[in-house]
Amino acid sequence: MPLATEAKGERVALVIGNSAYQYVPDLRNPANDAEDISKALQRVGFEVTQHQNLSYTDMRIALRDFAEAAANAKVALMYFAGHGIEIENTNYLIPVNAALKSDRDVEFEAIRLDAIVNAIAGSSALNIVIVDACRNNPFLTQMKKASNTRSIGRGLAAVEPGGVVVGYAARGGTLAQDGDGRNSPYAQAFLEHVEQPGLELGKLFRKVRDRVFALTDGYQEPFVYGSLPGEDIFLVPKVEQAALPLLGPKEPDASGVQPQATEKNALAAAMKVNTVRGWDLVARSYRTATLSEPEVLKRMAQITPAWTRKSGQFDEIEAALLPSPTQKKEIQQNLNSAGFDVGVPDGVFGPRTRSGIKALQAKLGLEQSGYADLAVLSGLGIRPQAQDGASFISNPFAVRQNISELKVLGESEEVTQILGCLGLRKSVYGTFRGNLYVALVYSGSVQSARSEAQKCGLDLAAITSAAENAFIVRMISSDPAFFEMGYDSKTKISYKAGPYFGFRKDPKEDGAVIGWRWFSGEPVTYTNWLPSKPNKTHGKGSKSFAQFQYEARGRRDLDDVTPTKWFDGSGWNVRSVVLEGSLK
């Protein structure tokens, strides 16, 4: 999927998430919203400056610097999540150190929204300000009014900006929700649409409006103030359909080599798809010598996302590609054969093996991480297969599937039809024991996810064995997009919640433990609940759907933990689901 690419400084963004307020209760989601939106904007070509929990002084400095950057940009976007307040029809964004004991204090402790708008309005850029700050104002209960005639509004007041498009998470004078999941409803909707190719900016805001309205059952309606220019504007350009002929019959010439033109088309498609499955399809059908060319290896290395490379967490993709010691021994054997002495192959990657991989990466012109990725495997002549001939996982990380190129690569028509039906949502797909599985990044309810899946010939997955459970865990383990982490202050438990699947409690049953059934109607022969789950608290009422979850007592960092057991969840504000369908 082509992303918008701009020269340095032509697309700039400032993202602020204020969660940890000092004088009123914290907001749960702005820090998450800022982090996720920053990553999304970076993926569509913005240079992003992200800040968390800014004081009054730090906010002013950040906004000053952003105004300077916007002066020379073509597109300037600011996103603020946190508390906002309206007094006397003037809107203010509230820093985390504001006390606001009196309505007069707002001029000295908060930032005027119109000052931000005016600071960037004079530039020739397309200027966008998004304010996810229309939440209920907690300062009102403690704020003294200097005058009985001075008004303090509900939410934020409508604005009439000149030269700037201002998007509110909720229409002027109404309130926005912070959200029960990882993101606010507005941030969730914005994230669902901002990376969609060919979505015109005005339509993007309309789609976000409709999605938030649906997520909040009509309670919250976003609104956009200001006007857009006459020409269409795309944050992500339209996908140009490449004129690539479909692969014809794979008949080798007299030398036994596939026709070069067909192989060239497949390589071009694999470069676009750039997944483990895509490269494996090429390797299955064509000679693999071309898979060690420098430009191909560099493209393969990009399967590991930038956020993973930046954090140095290269072990995620290595673990996904090499789940067994036997496969690691093969890496060590091939390193020895290539002249990189790593000692006796034992399936354990110690310092000598890491040094050998770094030496190979240096020789191939790759980043020297010391961890095996797809480029390392291909550079050693090891076919980049996901697992084995009958079972595979498409990729360690969820991507938007490129259906036309998958067809060129020879993916089955049945699979491409299903993936095309599921649309642009990010996913990982694979096969296990004759069935197709799709782990899908999804926002909505379990019931709505099931309804959409059934239209595409799938259902929520029924997990009927430990082997099937382990396969699904491997599908979801590498990508944090499938998970939400948090801390429950009431139970003092840290949790990492993952995808929902097709296990639900029969609403006719009152008990917590009995009455669980598969949507598919298959008999319940296997369960994998967390200790004490389901229970009387979580097994009743709306807590009637199963999902993957990990729990630990106390505040814990669960980044490196993969949930393998099941939890009884509500089925609302779903972050991801696992779908299943039989293959012919």
CSV table of C-alpha atoms in Angstrom, one decimal, residues 145-538:
chain,number,residue,atom,x,y,z
A,145,LYS,CA,-16.8,32.3,39.7
A,146,ALA,CA,-15.6,35.9,39.7
A,147,SER,CA,-19.0,37.1,38.5
A,148,ASN,CA,-22.5,35.5,38.6
A,149,THR,CA,-23.0,36.7,35.1
A,150,ARG,CA,-19.9,35.0,33.7
A,151,SER,CA,-20.8,31.8,31.8
A,152,ILE,CA,-18.9,28.5,32.0
A,153,GLY,CA,-20.1,26.3,29.2
A,154,ARG,CA,-20.6,22.5,28.7
A,155,GLY,CA,-18.0,21.1,26.4
A,156,LEU,CA,-16.3,23.6,24.0
A,157,ALA,CA,-17.9,26.5,22.1
A,158,ALA,CA,-18.3,26.5,18.4
A,159,VAL,CA,-15.6,28.4,16.5
A,160,GLU,CA,-15.3,30.3,13.2
A,161,PRO,CA,-11.7,29.8,12.2
A,162,GLY,CA,-10.1,31.5,9.3
A,163,GLY,CA,-7.4,29.6,7.3
A,164,VAL,CA,-7.6,26.6,9.7
A,165,VAL,CA,-9.9,23.5,9.8
A,166,VAL,CA,-10.8,22.7,13.4
A,167,GLY,CA,-12.2,19.3,14.2
A,168,TYR,CA,-14.0,18.7,17.5
A,169,ALA,CA,-14.5,15.3,19.0
A,170,ALA,CA,-18.0,16.5,19.9
A,171,ARG,CA,-20.2,19.3,18.5
A,172,GLY,CA,-19.9,22.6,20.3
A,173,GLY,CA,-21.7,22.7,23.6
A,174,THR,CA,-21.8,18.9,24.0
A,175,LEU,CA,-19.5,16.3,25.7
A,176,ALA,CA,-17.1,13.7,24.4
A,177,GLN,CA,-16.4,10.3,26.0
A,178,ASP,CA,-13.0,9.3,27.2
A,179,GLY,CA,-13.7,5.7,26.2
A,180,ASP,CA,-13.5,2.3,28.0
A,181,GLY,CA,-10.9,0.8,25.7
A,182,ARG,CA,-7.4,1.9,24.8
A,183,ASN,CA,-8.6,4.9,22.8
A,184,SER,CA,-11.3,7.5,23.0
A,185,PRO,CA,-14.1,6.9,20.5
A,186,TYR,CA,-12.9,9.8,18.4
A,187,ALA,CA,-9.3,8.6,18.4
A,188,GLN,CA,-10.5,5.1,17.6
A,189,ALA,CA,-12.5,6.3,14.6
A,190,PHE,CA,-9.7,8.6,13.4
A,191,LEU,CA,-7.2,5.7,13.5
A,192,GLU,CA,-9.5,3.4,11.6
A,193,HIS,CA,-9.7,5.9,8.6
A,194,VAL,CA,-6.6,8.1,8.5
A,195,GLU,CA,-4.4,5.5,6.7
A,196,GLN,CA,-7.1,4.5,4.2
A,197,PRO,CA,-5.8,5.1,0.6
A,198,GLY,CA,-7.7,7.5,-1.6
A,199,LEU,CA,-9.9,8.8,1.2
A,200,GLU,CA,-10.4,12.5,0.6
A,201,LEU,CA,-9.9,14.7,3.7
A,202,GLY,CA,-13.5,16.0,3.9
A,203,LYS,CA,-14.8,12.5,3.5
A,204,LEU,CA,-12.4,11.2,6.2
A,205,PHE,CA,-13.9,13.7,8.7
A,206,ARG,CA,-17.4,12.6,7.7
A,207,LYS,CA,-16.5,8.9,8.1
A,208,VAL,CA,-15.0,9.7,11.5
A,209,ARG,CA,-18.2,11.5,12.5
A,210,ASP,CA,-20.4,8.5,11.5
A,211,ARG,CA,-18.1,6.0,13.3
A,212,VAL,CA,-18.1,8.0,16.6
A,213,PHE,CA,-21.8,8.4,16.4
A,214,ALA,CA,-22.2,4.6,16.0
A,215,LEU,CA,-19.7,3.8,18.8
A,216,THR,CA,-21.4,6.0,21.3
A,217,ASP,CA,-25.0,5.1,20.3
A,218,GLY,CA,-25.7,8.6,19.1
A,219,TYR,CA,-24.4,10.3,22.3
A,220,GLN,CA,-21.4,12.0,20.7
A,221,GLU,CA,-21.3,13.7,17.3
A,222,PRO,CA,-18.0,15.2,16.1
A,223,PHE,CA,-18.0,18.4,14.1
A,224,VAL,CA,-15.7,20.2,11.8
A,225,TYR,CA,-15.4,24.0,11.7
A,226,GLY,CA,-13.8,26.0,8.9
A,227,SER,CA,-13.7,25.2,5.2
A,228,LEU,CA,-11.5,23.0,3.0
A,229,PRO,CA,-10.0,24.2,-0.3
A,230,GLY,CA,-11.7,23.2,-3.5
A,231,GLU,CA,-9.3,20.6,-4.7
A,232,ASP,CA,-9.4,17.1,-3.3
A,233,ILE,CA,-6.8,16.4,-0.5
A,234,PHE,CA,-5.6,12.9,0.3
A,235,LEU,CA,-3.5,12.1,3.4
A,236,VAL,CA,-2.8,8.8,1.7
A,237,PRO,CA,-2.9,8.8,-2.1
A,238,LYS,CA,-5.2,6.6,-4.2
A,239,VAL,CA,-3.8,3.1,-4.9
A,240,GLU,CA,-2.9,3.0,-8.5
A,241,GLN,CA,-3.7,-0.4,-9.9
A,242,ALA,CA,-0.6,-1.6,-11.5
A,243,ALA,CA,-1.0,-3.1,-15.0
A,244,LEU,CA,0.5,-6.4,-14.0
A,245,PRO,CA,-0.6,-9.4,-16.0
A,246,LEU,CA,-1.8,-12.4,-14.1
A,247,LEU,CA,0.6,-15.3,-13.9
A,248,GLY,CA,0.1,-17.7,-16.8
A,249,PRO,CA,0.8,-21.4,-16.7
A,250,LYS,CA,4.2,-22.1,-15.1
A,251,GLU,CA,5.8,-23.9,-18.0
A,252,PRO,CA,9.6,-23.9,-17.8
A,253,ASP,CA,11.7,-23.3,-20.9
A,254,ALA,CA,14.3,-25.8,-22.2
A,255,SER,CA,16.7,-24.8,-19.4
A,256,GLY,CA,14.1,-25.5,-16.7
A,257,VAL,CA,13.9,-21.8,-15.7
A,258,GLN,CA,10.6,-20.0,-15.5
A,259,PRO,CA,10.0,-17.3,-18.1
A,260,GLN,CA,11.7,-14.1,-16.9
A,261,ALA,CA,8.9,-11.7,-17.6
A,262,THR,CA,6.5,-13.7,-15.4
A,263,GLU,CA,9.0,-14.0,-12.6
A,264,LYS,CA,9.6,-10.3,-12.8
A,265,ASN,CA,5.9,-9.6,-12.3
A,266,ALA,CA,5.8,-11.9,-9.3
A,267,LEU,CA,8.9,-10.2,-7.7
A,268,ALA,CA,7.3,-6.8,-8.3
A,269,ALA,CA,4.1,-8.0,-6.5
A,270,ALA,CA,6.1,-9.5,-3.6
A,271,MET,CA,8.0,-6.2,-3.2
A,272,LYS,CA,4.6,-4.5,-2.8
A,273,VAL,CA,3.0,-7.1,-0.5
A,274,ASN,CA,6.2,-7.6,1.5
A,275,THR,CA,5.0,-10.3,3.8
A,276,VAL,CA,6.5,-13.7,4.8
A,277,ARG,CA,3.7,-15.3,2.9
A,278,GLY,CA,4.3,-13.2,-0.2
A,279,TRP,CA,7.9,-14.1,-0.5
A,280,ASP,CA,7.2,-17.7,0.3
A,281,LEU,CA,4.8,-17.8,-2.7
A,282,VAL,CA,7.6,-16.5,-4.9
A,283,ALA,CA,10.0,-19.0,-3.6
A,284,ARG,CA,7.6,-21.9,-4.2
A,285,SER,CA,7.1,-21.0,-7.8
A,286,TYR,CA,10.4,-19.5,-9.1
A,287,ARG,CA,14.1,-19.9,-8.6
A,288,THR,CA,15.2,-18.4,-5.4
A,289,ALA,CA,18.5,-16.9,-6.6
A,290,THR,CA,16.8,-13.5,-7.1
A,291,LEU,CA,15.7,-13.4,-3.5
A,292,SER,CA,19.3,-12.6,-2.4
A,293,GLU,CA,19.7,-9.5,-4.5
A,294,PRO,CA,20.4,-6.4,-2.4
A,295,GLU,CA,17.2,-4.4,-3.1
A,296,VAL,CA,15.1,-7.5,-2.3
A,297,LEU,CA,16.9,-8.1,1.0
A,298,LYS,CA,16.5,-4.5,2.0
A,299,ARG,CA,12.8,-4.7,1.2
A,300,MET,CA,12.5,-7.9,3.2
A,301,ALA,CA,14.1,-6.3,6.2
A,302,GLN,CA,11.3,-3.7,6.2
A,303,ILE,CA,8.8,-6.4,7.2
A,304,THR,CA,10.1,-5.6,10.7
A,305,PRO,CA,8.2,-2.4,11.5
A,306,ALA,CA,10.0,0.9,12.2
A,307,TRP,CA,8.7,1.0,15.7
A,308,THR,CA,10.1,-2.4,16.4
A,309,ARG,CA,13.5,-1.5,14.9
A,310,LYS,CA,13.6,1.8,16.9
A,311,SER,CA,12.9,0.0,20.2
A,312,GLY,CA,15.5,-2.7,19.4
A,313,GLN,CA,12.9,-5.5,19.9
A,314,PHE,CA,14.1,-7.6,17.0
A,315,ASP,CA,13.4,-10.8,18.9
A,316,GLU,CA,9.7,-10.6,18.0
A,317,ILE,CA,10.2,-11.4,14.3
A,318,GLU,CA,13.0,-13.9,15.0
A,319,ALA,CA,10.7,-15.8,17.4
A,320,ALA,CA,7.9,-15.8,14.8
A,321,LEU,CA,10.2,-17.1,12.0
A,322,LEU,CA,12.1,-19.6,14.0
A,323,PRO,CA,9.8,-21.1,16.6
A,324,SER,CA,11.8,-24.3,17.0
A,325,PRO,CA,15.5,-25.2,17.9
A,326,THR,CA,15.7,-27.2,14.7
A,327,GLN,CA,15.2,-24.1,12.6
A,328,LYS,CA,17.8,-22.2,14.6
A,329,LYS,CA,20.3,-25.0,14.1
A,330,GLU,CA,19.8,-24.6,10.3
A,331,ILE,CA,20.6,-20.9,10.6
A,332,GLN,CA,23.8,-21.8,12.5
A,333,GLN,CA,24.8,-24.5,10.0
A,334,ASN,CA,24.4,-22.1,7.1
A,335,LEU,CA,26.3,-19.4,8.9
A,336,ASN,CA,29.2,-21.9,9.3
A,337,SER,CA,29.0,-22.9,5.7
A,338,ALA,CA,29.1,-19.3,4.6
A,339,GLY,CA,32.3,-18.7,6.5
A,340,PHE,CA,30.9,-17.1,9.7
A,341,ASP,CA,32.1,-19.5,12.5
A,342,VAL,CA,29.5,-19.7,15.1
A,343,GLY,CA,30.5,-23.0,16.7
A,344,VAL,CA,28.6,-26.2,16.9
A,345,PRO,CA,24.9,-25.7,15.9
A,346,ASP,CA,22.9,-26.2,19.1
A,347,GLY,CA,19.7,-24.2,18.4
A,348,VAL,CA,20.7,-21.6,21.0
A,349,PHE,CA,21.6,-18.1,19.7
A,350,GLY,CA,24.5,-17.0,22.0
A,351,PRO,CA,27.1,-14.3,21.5
A,352,ARG,CA,28.9,-16.2,18.7
A,353,THR,CA,25.7,-16.7,16.7
A,354,ARG,CA,24.7,-13.0,17.2
A,355,SER,CA,28.2,-11.9,16.0
A,356,GLY,CA,27.9,-14.2,13.0
A,357,ILE,CA,24.5,-12.8,12.1
A,358,LYS,CA,25.8,-9.2,12.4
A,359,ALA,CA,28.8,-10.1,10.1
A,360,LEU,CA,26.4,-11.5,7.6
A,361,GLN,CA,24.1,-8.5,7.8
A,362,ALA,CA,27.2,-6.2,7.3
A,363,LYS,CA,28.1,-8.2,4.2
A,364,LEU,CA,24.6,-7.9,2.8
A,365,GLY,CA,24.4,-4.2,3.5
A,366,LEU,CA,21.7,-4.6,6.1
A,367,GLU,CA,21.2,-3.1,9.6
A,368,GLN,CA,23.4,-5.0,12.0
A,369,SER,CA,20.9,-6.1,14.6
A,370,GLY,CA,22.3,-9.5,15.3
A,371,TYR,CA,18.8,-11.0,15.0
A,372,ALA,CA,17.5,-13.2,12.3
A,373,ASP,CA,14.8,-11.8,10.1
A,374,LEU,CA,13.5,-12.7,6.7
A,375,ALA,CA,16.4,-11.0,4.9
A,376,VAL,CA,18.9,-13.0,7.0
A,377,LEU,CA,17.1,-16.3,6.1
A,378,SER,CA,17.0,-15.4,2.4
A,379,GLY,CA,20.7,-14.3,2.4
A,380,LEU,CA,21.6,-17.8,3.8
A,381,GLY,CA,19.5,-19.5,1.1
A,382,ILE,CA,16.8,-20.6,3.5
A,383,ARG,CA,13.4,-20.5,1.9
A,384,PRO,CA,11.2,-17.9,3.7
A,385,GLN,CA,8.3,-20.2,4.5
A,386,ALA,CA,5.9,-19.3,7.3
A,387,GLN,CA,5.7,-22.8,8.7
A,388,ASP,CA,5.3,-25.9,6.5
A,389,GLY,CA,3.6,-26.8,3.2
A,390,ALA,CA,0.1,-27.4,4.7
A,391,SER,CA,0.1,-24.7,7.4
A,392,PHE,CA,1.3,-21.2,7.4
A,393,ILE,CA,1.0,-17.8,9.1
A,394,SER,CA,1.1,-14.9,6.6
A,395,ASN,CA,3.2,-12.5,8.6
A,396,PRO,CA,4.3,-11.7,12.2
A,397,PHE,CA,2.7,-8.2,12.0
A,398,ALA,CA,-0.8,-7.2,10.8
A,399,VAL,CA,-1.0,-5.5,7.4
A,400,ARG,CA,-3.7,-4.3,5.1
A,401,GLN,CA,-3.8,-7.1,2.5
A,402,ASN,CA,-3.0,-6.1,-1.1
A,403,ILE,CA,-5.5,-8.4,-2.9
A,404,SER,CA,-4.5,-7.7,-6.5
A,405,GLU,CA,-0.8,-8.4,-5.8
A,406,LEU,CA,-1.7,-11.6,-3.8
A,407,LYS,CA,-3.5,-12.8,-6.8
A,408,VAL,CA,-0.4,-12.2,-9.0
A,409,LEU,CA,1.6,-14.2,-6.5
A,410,GLY,CA,-0.7,-17.1,-6.8
A,411,GLU,CA,-2.6,-17.0,-3.4
A,412,SER,CA,-5.7,-19.1,-3.7
A,413,GLU,CA,-8.8,-17.5,-5.1
A,414,GLU,CA,-10.8,-18.6,-2.1
A,415,VAL,CA,-8.4,-16.9,0.3
A,416,THR,CA,-8.2,-13.6,-1.7
A,417,GLN,CA,-12.0,-13.4,-2.0
A,418,ILE,CA,-12.4,-13.7,1.8
A,419,LEU,CA,-9.6,-11.1,2.5
A,420,GLY,CA,-11.0,-8.8,-0.1
A,421,CYS,CA,-14.5,-9.1,1.5
A,422,LEU,CA,-13.0,-8.2,5.0
A,423,GLY,CA,-11.8,-4.9,3.5
A,424,LEU,CA,-8.9,-2.6,4.5
A,425,ARG,CA,-8.6,-3.6,8.2
A,426,LYS,CA,-5.2,-4.8,9.2
A,427,SER,CA,-4.9,-8.6,9.6
A,428,VAL,CA,-2.7,-11.7,9.8
A,429,TYR,CA,-4.1,-14.8,8.1
A,430,GLY,CA,-3.1,-18.4,8.0
A,431,THR,CA,-4.2,-22.0,7.6
A,432,PHE,CA,-4.2,-24.8,10.1
A,433,ARG,CA,-5.6,-28.3,9.6
A,434,GLY,CA,-7.5,-27.3,6.5
A,435,ASN,CA,-9.1,-24.2,8.0
A,436,LEU,CA,-8.4,-20.5,7.3
A,437,TYR,CA,-7.9,-18.2,10.3
A,438,VAL,CA,-7.8,-14.4,10.2
A,439,ALA,CA,-6.7,-12.3,13.2
A,440,LEU,CA,-8.3,-9.0,12.5
A,441,VAL,CA,-7.7,-5.5,14.0
A,442,TYR,CA,-11.3,-4.5,14.6
A,443,SER,CA,-13.3,-1.8,16.4
A,444,GLY,CA,-16.9,-2.5,17.4
A,445,SER,CA,-18.7,-5.3,19.3
A,446,VAL,CA,-18.4,-9.0,19.1
A,447,GLN,CA,-21.8,-9.3,17.6
A,448,SER,CA,-21.0,-6.8,14.8
A,449,ALA,CA,-17.7,-8.5,14.1
A,450,ARG,CA,-19.5,-11.8,13.7
A,451,SER,CA,-22.1,-10.3,11.4
A,452,GLU,CA,-19.4,-8.9,9.1
A,453,ALA,CA,-17.4,-12.1,9.2
A,454,GLN,CA,-20.4,-14.2,8.2
A,455,LYS,CA,-21.0,-12.0,5.2
A,456,CYS,CA,-17.5,-13.1,4.1
A,457,GLY,CA,-17.9,-16.8,4.7
A,458,LEU,CA,-16.2,-16.9,8.2
A,459,ASP,CA,-17.3,-17.0,11.8
A,460,LEU,CA,-15.7,-16.2,15.1
A,461,ALA,CA,-13.1,-19.0,15.7
A,462,ALA,CA,-14.0,-22.1,17.7
A,463,ILE,CA,-10.9,-23.3,19.5
A,464,THR,CA,-11.3,-27.0,20.2
A,465,SER,CA,-7.8,-28.1,21.1
A,466,ALA,CA,-4.5,-27.0,22.7
A,467,ALA,CA,-2.8,-27.2,19.3
A,468,GLU,CA,-5.3,-24.9,17.7
A,469,ASN,CA,-5.0,-22.5,20.6
A,470,ALA,CA,-1.2,-22.5,20.2
A,471,PHE,CA,-1.5,-21.8,16.5
A,472,ILE,CA,-3.7,-18.7,17.1
A,473,VAL,CA,-1.4,-17.5,19.8
A,474,ARG,CA,1.5,-17.6,17.3
A,475,MET,CA,-0.6,-15.6,14.9
A,476,ILE,CA,-1.2,-12.8,17.3
A,477,SER,CA,1.9,-12.8,19.5
A,478,SER,CA,4.1,-10.4,17.7
A,479,ASP,CA,1.9,-7.4,17.0
A,480,PRO,CA,0.7,-5.1,19.8
A,481,ALA,CA,-2.1,-3.9,17.6
A,482,PHE,CA,-4.1,-6.9,18.7
A,483,PHE,CA,-3.8,-6.1,22.4
A,484,GLU,CA,-4.8,-3.5,25.0
A,485,MET,CA,-2.9,-3.1,28.3
A,486,GLY,CA,-4.1,-1.5,31.5
A,487,TYR,CA,-4.3,-1.6,35.3
A,488,ASP,CA,-7.5,-2.1,37.3
A,489,SER,CA,-7.2,0.0,40.4
A,490,LYS,CA,-10.1,-1.8,42.1
A,491,THR,CA,-8.6,-5.3,41.8
A,492,LYS,CA,-5.0,-4.1,41.7
A,493,ILE,CA,-4.4,-6.3,38.6
A,494,SER,CA,-2.4,-5.4,35.5
A,495,TYR,CA,-3.9,-7.0,32.4
A,496,LYS,CA,-3.1,-7.5,28.7
A,497,ALA,CA,-6.3,-8.2,26.8
A,498,GLY,CA,-6.3,-9.7,23.3
A,499,PRO,CA,-8.7,-10.8,20.6
A,500,TYR,CA,-12.1,-12.1,21.1
A,501,PHE,CA,-13.2,-15.4,19.5
A,502,GLY,CA,-16.4,-17.5,19.2
A,503,PHE,CA,-17.0,-18.6,22.7
A,504,ARG,CA,-20.0,-17.1,24.5
A,505,LYS,CA,-22.3,-17.8,27.5
A,506,ASP,CA,-25.8,-18.7,26.7
A,507,PRO,CA,-27.9,-15.7,27.8
A,508,LYS,CA,-30.5,-18.2,29.2
A,509,GLU,CA,-28.1,-19.5,31.7
A,510,ASP,CA,-27.8,-17.6,35.0
A,511,GLY,CA,-24.6,-19.4,36.3
A,512,ALA,CA,-21.2,-18.1,35.8
A,513,VAL,CA,-19.4,-21.3,34.7
A,514,ILE,CA,-22.1,-23.3,32.9
A,515,GLY,CA,-23.8,-22.3,29.7
A,516,TRP,CA,-20.7,-21.5,27.6
A,517,ARG,CA,-21.1,-22.5,23.9
A,518,TRP,CA,-19.4,-22.1,20.6
A,519,PHE,CA,-21.2,-19.8,18.1
A,520,SER,CA,-20.4,-22.5,15.5
A,521,GLY,CA,-22.3,-25.1,17.5
A,522,GLU,CA,-19.3,-27.4,17.9
A,523,PRO,CA,-19.2,-29.4,21.1
A,524,VAL,CA,-17.2,-27.9,24.0
A,525,THR,CA,-14.4,-30.4,24.4
A,526,TYR,CA,-11.6,-28.0,25.3
A,527,THR,CA,-11.3,-24.8,27.4
A,528,ASN,CA,-8.4,-22.7,28.5
A,529,TRP,CA,-9.6,-20.2,31.1
A,530,LEU,CA,-7.5,-18.1,33.3
A,531,PRO,CA,-7.5,-19.3,37.0
A,532,SER,CA,-10.9,-18.4,38.6
A,533,LYS,CA,-12.5,-17.5,35.3
A,534,PRO,CA,-15.3,-17.4,34.4
A,535,ASN,CA,-16.6,-16.3,37.8
A,536,LYS,CA,-19.7,-14.8,39.3
A,537,THR,CA,-18.5,-11.3,38.7
A,538,HIS,CA,-17.4,-11.7,35.1
